[in-house]
Phi, psi and omega in degrees: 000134200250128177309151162281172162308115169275004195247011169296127188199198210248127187303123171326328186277014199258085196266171186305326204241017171272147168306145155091354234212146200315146184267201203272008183257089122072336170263180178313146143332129215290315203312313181296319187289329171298338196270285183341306171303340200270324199261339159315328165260013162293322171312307189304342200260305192306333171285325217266288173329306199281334198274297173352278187305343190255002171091303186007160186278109157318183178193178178277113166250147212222153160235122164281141167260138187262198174308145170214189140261088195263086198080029220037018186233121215290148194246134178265170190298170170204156157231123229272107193288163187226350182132193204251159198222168185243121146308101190248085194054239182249024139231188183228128195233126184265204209265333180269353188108340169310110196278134185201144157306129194292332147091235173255158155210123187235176198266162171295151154173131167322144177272133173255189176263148188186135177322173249208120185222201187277166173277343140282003122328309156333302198263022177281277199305332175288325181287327181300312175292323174306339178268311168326310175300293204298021173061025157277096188338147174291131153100026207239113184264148177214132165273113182251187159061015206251122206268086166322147194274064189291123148227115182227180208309318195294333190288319257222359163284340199263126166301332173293336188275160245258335160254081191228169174261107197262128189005054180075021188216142164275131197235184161214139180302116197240356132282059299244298196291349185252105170312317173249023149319034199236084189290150154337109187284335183306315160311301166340293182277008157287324202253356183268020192235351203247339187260002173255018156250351153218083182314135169328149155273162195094349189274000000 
C-alpha cells in the first residue's frame, strides 16, 4: 500500500482568517473537517454492507477483567466477551458500525502443562486461558485492549493517533512504527472489507 505525500498541507497562502484556510488553534478548518467526517462514516457504513452480505468472517472482542475477589474467593482473570467483531488490519469494526483500534490479539485454548518459557510467552498463554475462562470457545481468535474510534472533528485532532483528520481527509496509520504511514481511511476499509469478504483462495 503505498504511502502519501508527507509534505502535503495547506497551501501558503492560507493564513487563520482566510476562508477555506486553517482556523487559529492550527486545525482544519470546521466546513472541511464535516466533509471529511461524512466521507469516513459513509466509508464505515459501506464496509459494515460488504462484510454483512458477505457473510465475512468475525472473530471476539473482549474486555479484559483481572484477578479479583468475589465474596472472598478468588476469581482468575478472564476475558469477558462483548460481541463479535470484523478485523480490519489495524482496526476493528463491529455490526452497528463502531470503530476501533485493533488492540491485542490471542486464540481462546485451555491452559496446559508446559516448560517454563519467557514471560511474554507465559502471560500470551494466560490471555489465551483468560478467554476460556471468560466462557469463549476454545479455538475462537479474540480482540482485547481495542481502544474505540469516535468520528468527530475533537477525537481526530491529535496528530499522534492512529486515526486523524489530515490536510482534510481522515486518514489512518496503518504502520504503528512508521509516523507517516498514513492512508485514506475510506480507502483503507474499501480495500481491507474488501479482502476479507472475498479472501484469496487457500487464505
Amino acid at each position: 500500500m503505498s504511502e502519501p505525500d508527507a509534505s502535503g498541507g495547506p497551501a501558503a497562502s492560507g493564513g487563520p482568517d482566510a476562508p477555506g484556510g486553517p482556523d487559529a488553534s492550527g486545525g482544519p478548518d470546521a466546513s472541511g473537517a464535516a466533509a471529511a467526517l461524512a466521507v469516513a462514516r459513509a466509508a464505515v457504513a459501506d464496509a459494515v454492507e460488504t462484510l454483512r452480505a458477505a457473510g465475512a468472517r468475525t472473530e471476539v472482542l473482549a474486555e479484559y477483567e483481572p484477578p479479583r475477589r468475589v465474596l472472598g474467593i478468588p476469581r482468575a482473570p478472564r476475558l469477558r466477551p462483548l460481541g463479535r467483531v470484523w478485523r480490519l488490519g489495524v482496526l476493528v469494526l463491529d455490526d452497528a458500525g463502531r470503530l476501533y483500534e485493533a488492540g491485542r490479539v490471542v486464540r481462546a485454548e485451555r491452559p496446559a502443562r508446559r516448560s517454563i518459557t519467557a514471560n511474554a510467552v507465559a502471560e500470551h498463554r494466560a490471555f489465551r486461558a483468560a478467554a476460556v475462562k471468560g466462557g469463549i470457545a476454545e479455538g475462537e481468535t479474540v480482540v482485547f485492549d481495542a481502544r474505540p474510534i469516535a468520528l468527530d472533528a475533537v477525537e481526530l485532532t491529535d496528530p499522534d493517533a492512529d486515526v486523524q483528520v489530515r490536510d482534510g481527509v481522515v486518514q489512518v496509520r496503518w504502520s504503528p512504527t512508521q509516523a507517516n504511514a498514513l492512508v485514506p481511511l475510506d480507502r483503507y476499509l474499501a480495500e481491507r472489507a474488501d479482502l476479507l469478504a472475498h479472501p484469496p483462495q487457500g487464505a
